[in-house]
């Protein structure tokens, strides 16, 4: 048992650099969500992570690339979800999509990076492009492919609009009574709308 | 005729101060939409309007109050709309609300202040409170009052969520194909959803 513990503790050099990379990403996520894309600097991220700016550039490249990596890592668990959302019975895809999007917002771990993306994308074209790339191409396009309809992409975007608007009013602007309403009550009202956009006439 | 022209040109002091007030508000709108709430300062607004900061404080008070006034003026034409949206046949209120909200976004004159509100409200709690006060209490509460249902406010907010999400994806993040889709095609798909939230079972 002691031997195993010792092996676990003695990290190889690659794991060490992995730690630094993770520390930079954690700092980047904090900085981007606190300040938004524009006010965040590579220098500020480096300082928060306790490393030299050159190391941030070495691992990630430009600020845009740090942002993309920070967002991608935050969504690593969620990025497996598109398959789970797109697969399964087509007549329940609306509820799956609603549960997925609102679930990511309900989860305190993913809410912060999401707020960072929204704040940044609303204020900055570079960040908006990252949002379009990640959210739209990773999630929405996969659901659209499943629908196999000529107007699938527009359908998916209007469905997403219902969920994006819910997230804005509930989690970002915090309009009452929506902000305090029971999640299941919201899903019950919103899932049929999402389903209607996706597979309705 | 000459006398009339002369009278028109010889503005009384009150009209003169009205011009200054308007100039400050125009400058404020520009500053808030360019920089967002946090990065905008009363000093910057004063400079852009070519007046002293003290005059801005004299007319409006705090930065929050300047913001509120700038937003309110921008929406002066739209603020008559809640009655027009709430009144009229109840089975067409969904289409009226959809046309109103998307129409304000389509209009280049009102799009800029709207972007200013959204950018500011997403990043700043004070601006979010102004948004909740103006948009929610002026527009949504009036529509809710018309519905006369126990869950009217939640219904109106979920309806608004569909429109807010459309506006975000179409005008702010500019996701294709939604960003370039024909407005009437969007209204045709979105109005029944809004109506369903408002008056559906």
Coordinates of C-alpha atoms in Angstrom, one line a residue, chain A residues 11-120:
Chain A
X11 CA 4.7 12.7 -10.3
X12 CA 6.6 12.4 -13.6
X13 CA 7.8 15.7 -15.3
X14 CA 4.9 15.5 -17.8
X15 CA 2.3 15.5 -15.0
X16 CA 4.1 18.5 -13.5
X17 CA 3.8 20.5 -16.7
X18 CA 0.1 19.4 -16.8
X19 CA -0.3 20.9 -13.4
X20 CA 1.0 24.3 -14.6
X21 CA -1.2 24.1 -17.6
X22 CA -4.2 23.4 -15.4
X23 CA -3.3 26.2 -13.0
X24 CA -3.1 28.6 -16.0
X25 CA -6.5 27.5 -17.3
X26 CA -8.1 27.8 -13.8
X27 CA -6.7 31.3 -13.5
X28 CA -7.8 32.2 -17.0
X29 CA -11.4 31.0 -16.3
X30 CA -11.4 33.1 -13.1
X31 CA -10.1 36.2 -14.9
X32 CA -12.4 35.9 -17.9
X33 CA -15.5 35.4 -15.8
X34 CA -14.6 38.3 -13.4
X35 CA -13.5 40.8 -16.0
X36 CA -14.8 39.6 -19.3
X37 CA -12.8 39.1 -22.4
X38 CA -11.7 42.6 -23.2
X39 CA -10.4 43.5 -19.7
X40 CA -8.6 40.3 -19.2
X41 CA -4.9 40.2 -20.2
X42 CA -2.4 37.3 -20.7
X43 CA -0.2 39.2 -18.1
X44 CA -3.1 39.2 -15.6
X45 CA -3.7 35.5 -16.1
X46 CA 0.0 34.7 -15.7
X47 CA 0.1 36.7 -12.5
X48 CA -3.0 35.0 -11.1
X49 CA -1.4 31.6 -11.9
X50 CA 1.9 32.6 -10.5
X51 CA 3.8 32.0 -13.7
X52 CA 5.6 34.1 -16.3
X53 CA 3.5 35.5 -19.3
X54 CA 5.9 33.7 -21.6
X55 CA 4.7 30.4 -20.2
X56 CA 1.1 31.2 -20.9
X57 CA 2.0 32.1 -24.5
X58 CA 4.1 28.9 -24.7
X59 CA 1.2 26.7 -23.7
X60 CA -1.6 28.4 -25.4
X61 CA -0.6 31.2 -27.9
X62 CA -2.7 34.3 -28.1
X63 CA -5.3 35.6 -25.6
X64 CA -8.1 34.3 -27.9
X65 CA -6.5 30.8 -27.8
X66 CA -6.3 30.9 -24.0
X67 CA -10.0 31.9 -23.9
X68 CA -10.9 29.1 -26.2
X69 CA -8.9 26.5 -24.2
X70 CA -10.4 27.8 -20.9
X71 CA -13.9 27.5 -22.3
X72 CA -13.3 24.1 -23.8
X73 CA -11.9 22.7 -20.6
X74 CA -14.8 24.1 -18.6
X75 CA -17.1 22.3 -21.0
X76 CA -15.2 19.0 -21.2
X77 CA -17.8 17.1 -19.3
X78 CA -20.6 18.8 -21.2
X79 CA -19.0 18.3 -24.6
X80 CA -19.8 14.6 -24.4
X81 CA -23.4 15.7 -24.0
X82 CA -24.2 16.6 -27.7
X83 CA -24.2 12.9 -28.5
X84 CA -26.5 12.1 -25.6
X85 CA -28.7 15.0 -26.6
X86 CA -28.8 14.2 -30.3
X87 CA -29.2 10.4 -29.7
X88 CA -32.2 8.8 -28.1
X89 CA -35.8 9.1 -29.1
X90 CA -36.5 12.0 -31.5
X91 CA -39.8 12.8 -29.8
X92 CA -37.9 13.6 -26.5
X93 CA -35.0 15.6 -28.0
X94 CA -36.7 18.8 -26.9
X95 CA -36.7 17.8 -23.3
X96 CA -33.1 16.4 -23.5
X97 CA -31.8 19.7 -25.0
X98 CA -33.7 21.8 -22.4
X99 CA -32.4 19.6 -19.5
X100 CA -28.9 19.8 -20.9
X101 CA -28.7 23.6 -21.4
X102 CA -30.5 24.6 -18.2
X103 CA -28.6 21.9 -16.3
X104 CA -25.3 23.4 -17.3
X105 CA -26.6 26.7 -15.9
X106 CA -27.9 25.2 -12.7
X107 CA -24.5 23.6 -12.0
X108 CA -22.3 26.0 -10.0
X109 CA -19.1 24.6 -11.6
X110 CA -20.2 25.3 -15.2
X111 CA -22.2 28.4 -14.5
X112 CA -19.1 30.6 -13.9
X113 CA -17.4 29.8 -17.2
X114 CA -20.7 30.1 -19.0
X115 CA -21.2 33.6 -17.5
X116 CA -17.7 34.3 -18.7
X117 CA -18.6 33.3 -22.2
X118 CA -21.8 35.2 -22.3
X119 CA -20.3 38.4 -20.8
X120 CA -17.4 38.2 -23.2

